[in-house]
Amino acid sequence: MSHQYLLEFCWGLAKSNCPFLWIIRPDLVDGKSVVLPPEFLEEISSRGMLASWCPQEQVLYHPSIGGFLTHSGWNSTIESISSGVPMICWPFFAYQLTNCWSCCNK
C-alpha cells in the first residue's frame, strides 16, 4: 500500500464517525514502517482501536463486528464466510483477485 492510500484510508475511517478495530501491519506501507498522523490518532481516540495483530477468527466471531475489510486471502475469506461477517474485498495480487470476484459474484 502506498503512503497516500494509507492516509486516504485513515481519514476515511476518521470521517465515518463509526467505531472500528484496525489491525495494521507495521510494514504495510510498501515495506516501510507505518506512521499515522497525530491528528488522526487524536480524532479516533474515543472510537477507534489500533493493533498490529489480533486473533482474527475470534474477532470475526464477536457479535459487535459488522464488517471486515480484507485482502481476500484464502484464510481471511474462509473465516469471514464461516463467521457470517460481510466483507469489503481489497485484493492486492494473484489469487486474491479470484477470491474477491467469487465472493462478490457467486
XYZ file of N, CA and C in Angstrom:
318
model
N 0.852 -1.174 0.000
C 0.000 0.000 0.000
C 0.897 1.236 0.000
N 0.520 2.226 -0.772
C 1.293 3.465 -0.778
C 0.933 4.299 0.459
N 1.809 5.233 0.781
C 1.550 6.112 1.918
C 0.280 6.938 1.666
N 0.067 7.352 0.422
C -1.128 8.129 0.081
C -2.408 7.321 0.319
N -2.416 6.042 -0.088
C -3.576 5.173 0.173
C -3.829 5.054 1.669
N -2.751 4.889 2.428
C -2.885 4.775 3.881
C -3.553 6.023 4.455
N -3.084 7.195 4.033
C -3.663 8.442 4.540
C -5.134 8.575 4.152
N -5.461 8.242 2.920
C -6.856 8.323 2.486
C -7.729 7.363 3.288
N -7.212 6.169 3.532
C -7.973 5.189 4.296
C -8.160 5.645 5.741
N -7.092 6.121 6.367
C -7.217 6.515 7.778
C -8.167 7.698 7.934
N -8.125 8.661 7.028
C -9.045 9.793 7.155
C -10.470 9.405 6.801
N -10.640 8.428 5.923
C -11.980 7.901 5.659
C -12.577 7.276 6.910
N -11.754 6.509 7.629
C -12.211 5.930 8.899
C -12.577 7.026 9.894
N -11.706 8.024 10.000
C -11.948 9.100 10.963
C -13.245 9.839 10.644
N -13.463 10.137 9.383
C -14.640 10.913 8.991
C -15.931 10.094 9.005
N -15.806 8.774 9.064
C -17.010 7.933 9.113
C -17.743 8.058 10.443
N -17.029 8.470 11.475
C -17.578 8.565 12.831
C -18.116 7.239 13.356
N -17.656 6.137 12.794
C -18.067 4.803 13.246
C -16.975 4.193 14.119
N -17.358 3.406 15.110
C -16.344 2.691 15.891
C -15.688 1.625 15.019
N -14.396 1.381 15.248
C -13.688 0.401 14.427
C -12.493 -0.189 15.161
N -12.092 -1.344 14.676
C -10.854 -2.008 15.070
C -10.045 -2.139 13.791
N -8.848 -1.575 13.767
C -7.995 -1.620 12.579
C -6.715 -2.355 12.944
N -6.549 -3.521 12.343
C -5.321 -4.283 12.525
C -4.414 -3.895 11.371
N -3.329 -3.243 11.694
C -2.445 -2.700 10.671
C -1.023 -3.204 10.891
N -0.541 -3.963 9.902
C 0.819 -4.497 9.994
C 1.828 -3.351 9.969
N 2.896 -3.453 10.757
C 3.900 -2.383 10.787
C 4.562 -2.129 9.431
N 4.630 -3.145 8.552
C 5.295 -2.980 7.250
C 4.301 -2.807 6.099
N 3.104 -2.368 6.386
C 2.043 -2.274 5.383
C 2.362 -1.290 4.257
N 3.041 -0.218 4.562
C 3.309 0.830 3.579
C 4.569 0.506 2.796
N 4.382 -0.173 1.667
C 5.490 -0.504 0.764
C 6.742 -0.975 1.503
N 6.559 -1.816 2.527
C 7.677 -2.382 3.266
C 8.314 -1.446 4.274
N 7.767 -0.260 4.425
C 8.309 0.708 5.383
C 7.433 0.723 6.632
N 7.918 1.378 7.654
C 7.133 1.492 8.886
C 5.931 2.404 8.673
N 4.821 2.012 9.256
C 3.606 2.822 9.183
C 3.718 3.966 10.178
N 3.463 5.167 9.698
C 3.418 6.334 10.569
C 2.081 7.018 10.321
N 1.240 7.001 11.337
C -0.076 7.629 11.226
C -0.006 9.052 11.769
N -0.711 9.984 11.141
C -0.682 11.374 11.601
C -1.214 11.503 13.029
N -0.546 12.302 13.857
C -1.018 12.502 15.232
C -2.453 13.038 15.283
N -2.835 13.856 14.293
C -4.194 14.397 14.250
C -5.223 13.276 14.065
N -4.862 12.275 13.284
C -5.745 11.124 13.089
C -5.918 10.374 14.403
N -4.807 10.106 15.084
C -4.865 9.374 16.354
C -5.718 10.117 17.380
N -5.598 11.438 17.395
C -6.414 12.233 18.313
C -7.895 12.160 17.922
N -8.170 12.258 16.636
C -9.554 12.232 16.134
C -10.278 10.934 16.480
N -9.575 9.805 16.424
C -10.227 8.499 16.604
C -10.068 7.935 18.011
N -9.452 8.673 18.902
C -9.096 8.127 20.218
C -10.283 7.583 21.011
N -11.477 8.123 20.817
C -12.624 7.662 21.607
C -13.431 6.550 20.931
N -13.138 6.247 19.655
C -13.949 5.238 18.969
C -13.148 4.270 18.112
N -11.852 4.475 18.004
C -11.032 3.595 17.177
C -10.012 2.841 18.003
N -9.722 1.633 17.575
C -8.729 0.810 18.249
C -7.749 0.313 17.193
N -6.464 0.500 17.440
C -5.424 0.076 16.512
C -4.575 -1.010 17.154
N -4.178 -1.992 16.352
C -3.295 -3.060 16.826
C -2.495 -3.574 15.633
N -1.373 -4.223 15.909
C -0.555 -4.779 14.824
C -0.872 -6.254 14.569
N -1.632 -6.869 15.466
C -2.014 -8.278 15.307
C -3.251 -8.551 16.150
N -4.028 -9.544 15.743
C -5.162 -9.998 16.547
C -5.475 -11.437 16.181
N -6.175 -12.159 17.050
C -6.661 -13.490 16.684
C -7.886 -13.305 15.776
N -7.640 -13.227 14.479
C -8.661 -12.825 13.509
C -9.960 -13.616 13.620
N -9.860 -14.918 13.746
C -11.071 -15.738 13.802
C -11.920 -15.382 15.020
N -11.267 -15.152 16.163
C -12.015 -14.775 17.371
C -12.688 -13.417 17.191
N -11.984 -12.489 16.575
C -12.555 -11.161 16.339
C -13.766 -11.265 15.416
N -13.646 -12.039 14.340
C -14.750 -12.158 13.382
C -15.998 -12.778 14.003
N -15.835 -13.607 15.001
C -16.992 -14.221 15.663
C -17.592 -13.333 16.754
N -16.969 -12.203 17.051
C -17.504 -11.317 18.086
C -18.773 -10.640 17.559
N -19.826 -10.569 18.384
C -21.106 -10.026 17.907
C -21.069 -8.549 17.503
N -20.057 -7.806 17.932
C -20.018 -6.380 17.585
C -19.429 -6.119 16.199
N -18.904 -7.135 15.545
C -18.282 -6.947 14.232
C -19.362 -6.889 13.155
N -19.393 -5.778 12.429
C -20.412 -5.592 11.397
C -19.887 -5.727 9.985
N -18.569 -5.743 9.829
C -17.969 -5.860 8.502
C -16.483 -6.102 8.613
N -15.893 -6.549 7.518
C -14.487 -6.948 7.511
C -13.859 -6.507 6.194
N -12.918 -5.573 6.267
C -12.135 -5.183 5.094
C -11.000 -6.180 4.973
N -10.955 -6.905 3.852
C -9.993 -7.987 3.703
C -9.246 -7.908 2.384
N -8.030 -8.419 2.379
C -7.251 -8.523 1.142
C -7.698 -9.725 0.314
N -8.635 -10.479 0.843
C -9.220 -11.649 0.171
C -8.273 -12.837 0.074
N -7.376 -12.940 1.043
C -6.564 -14.151 1.140
C -7.465 -15.327 1.491
N -6.989 -16.526 1.228
C -7.826 -17.710 1.419
C -8.334 -17.827 2.852
N -7.436 -17.753 3.839
C -7.859 -17.907 5.241
C -8.845 -16.814 5.653
N -8.552 -15.584 5.285
C -9.451 -14.479 5.637
C -10.827 -14.674 5.024
N -10.860 -15.118 3.784
C -12.130 -15.334 3.093
C -12.940 -16.438 3.767
N -12.299 -17.563 4.043
C -12.986 -18.686 4.691
C -13.468 -18.298 6.088
N -12.618 -17.614 6.863
C -13.001 -17.216 8.218
C -14.179 -16.241 8.197
N -14.180 -15.327 7.249
C -15.283 -14.375 7.167
C -16.586 -15.055 6.765
N -16.516 -15.948 5.789
C -17.718 -16.676 5.366
C -18.260 -17.521 6.513
N -17.371 -18.234 7.209
C -17.837 -19.128 8.276
C -18.397 -18.363 9.470
N -17.932 -17.129 9.681
C -18.452 -16.338 10.797
C -19.672 -15.512 10.396
N -19.968 -15.465 9.101
C -21.137 -14.727 8.630
C -20.953 -13.224 8.583
N -19.709 -12.761 8.567
C -19.433 -11.330 8.550
C -19.298 -10.850 7.098
N -20.029 -9.804 6.714
C -19.897 -9.268 5.357
C -18.483 -8.741 5.109
N -18.019 -8.901 3.879
C -16.657 -8.498 3.517
C -16.662 -7.317 2.558
N -15.679 -6.466 2.721
C -15.296 -5.497 1.709
C -13.950 -6.006 1.213
N -13.899 -6.423 -0.028
C -12.687 -7.048 -0.573
C -11.769 -5.997 -1.189
N -10.499 -6.047 -0.802
C -9.484 -5.149 -1.352
C -8.273 -6.002 -1.712
N -8.369 -6.752 -2.818
C -7.282 -7.661 -3.190
C -6.062 -6.899 -3.701
N -4.884 -7.505 -3.504
C -3.641 -6.887 -3.954
C -3.018 -7.617 -5.131
N -3.109 -8.953 -5.162
C -2.453 -9.679 -6.248
C -2.972 -11.107 -6.352
N -2.624 -11.750 -7.449
C -2.801 -13.181 -7.720
C -4.183 -13.704 -7.343
N -4.214 -14.776 -6.567
C -5.461 -15.471 -6.238
C -6.429 -14.610 -5.430
N -5.947 -13.550 -4.810
C -6.833 -12.678 -4.041
C -7.896 -12.055 -4.953
N -7.516 -11.765 -6.184
C -8.468 -11.207 -7.151
C -9.574 -12.213 -7.459
N -9.191 -13.473 -7.622
C -10.169 -14.530 -7.890
C -11.092 -14.728 -6.694
N -10.522 -14.762 -5.487
C -11.346 -14.910 -4.283
C -12.340 -13.759 -4.165
N -11.870 -12.555 -4.425
C -12.736 -11.379 -4.356
C -13.869 -11.503 -5.368
N -13.536 -11.856 -6.590
C -14.551 -11.996 -7.634
C -15.585 -13.049 -7.229
N -15.111 -14.169 -6.715
C -16.027 -15.244 -6.315
C -16.959 -14.801 -5.190
N -16.424 -14.080 -4.219
C -17.255 -13.613 -3.099
C -18.297 -12.596 -3.559
N -17.939 -11.790 -4.521
C -18.840 -10.723 -4.966
C -19.831 -11.168 -6.031
N -19.544 -12.262 -6.726
C -20.372 -12.660 -7.863
C -21.021 -14.025 -7.741
N -20.811 -14.727 -6.672
C -21.391 -16.073 -6.521
C -22.453 -16.075 -5.451
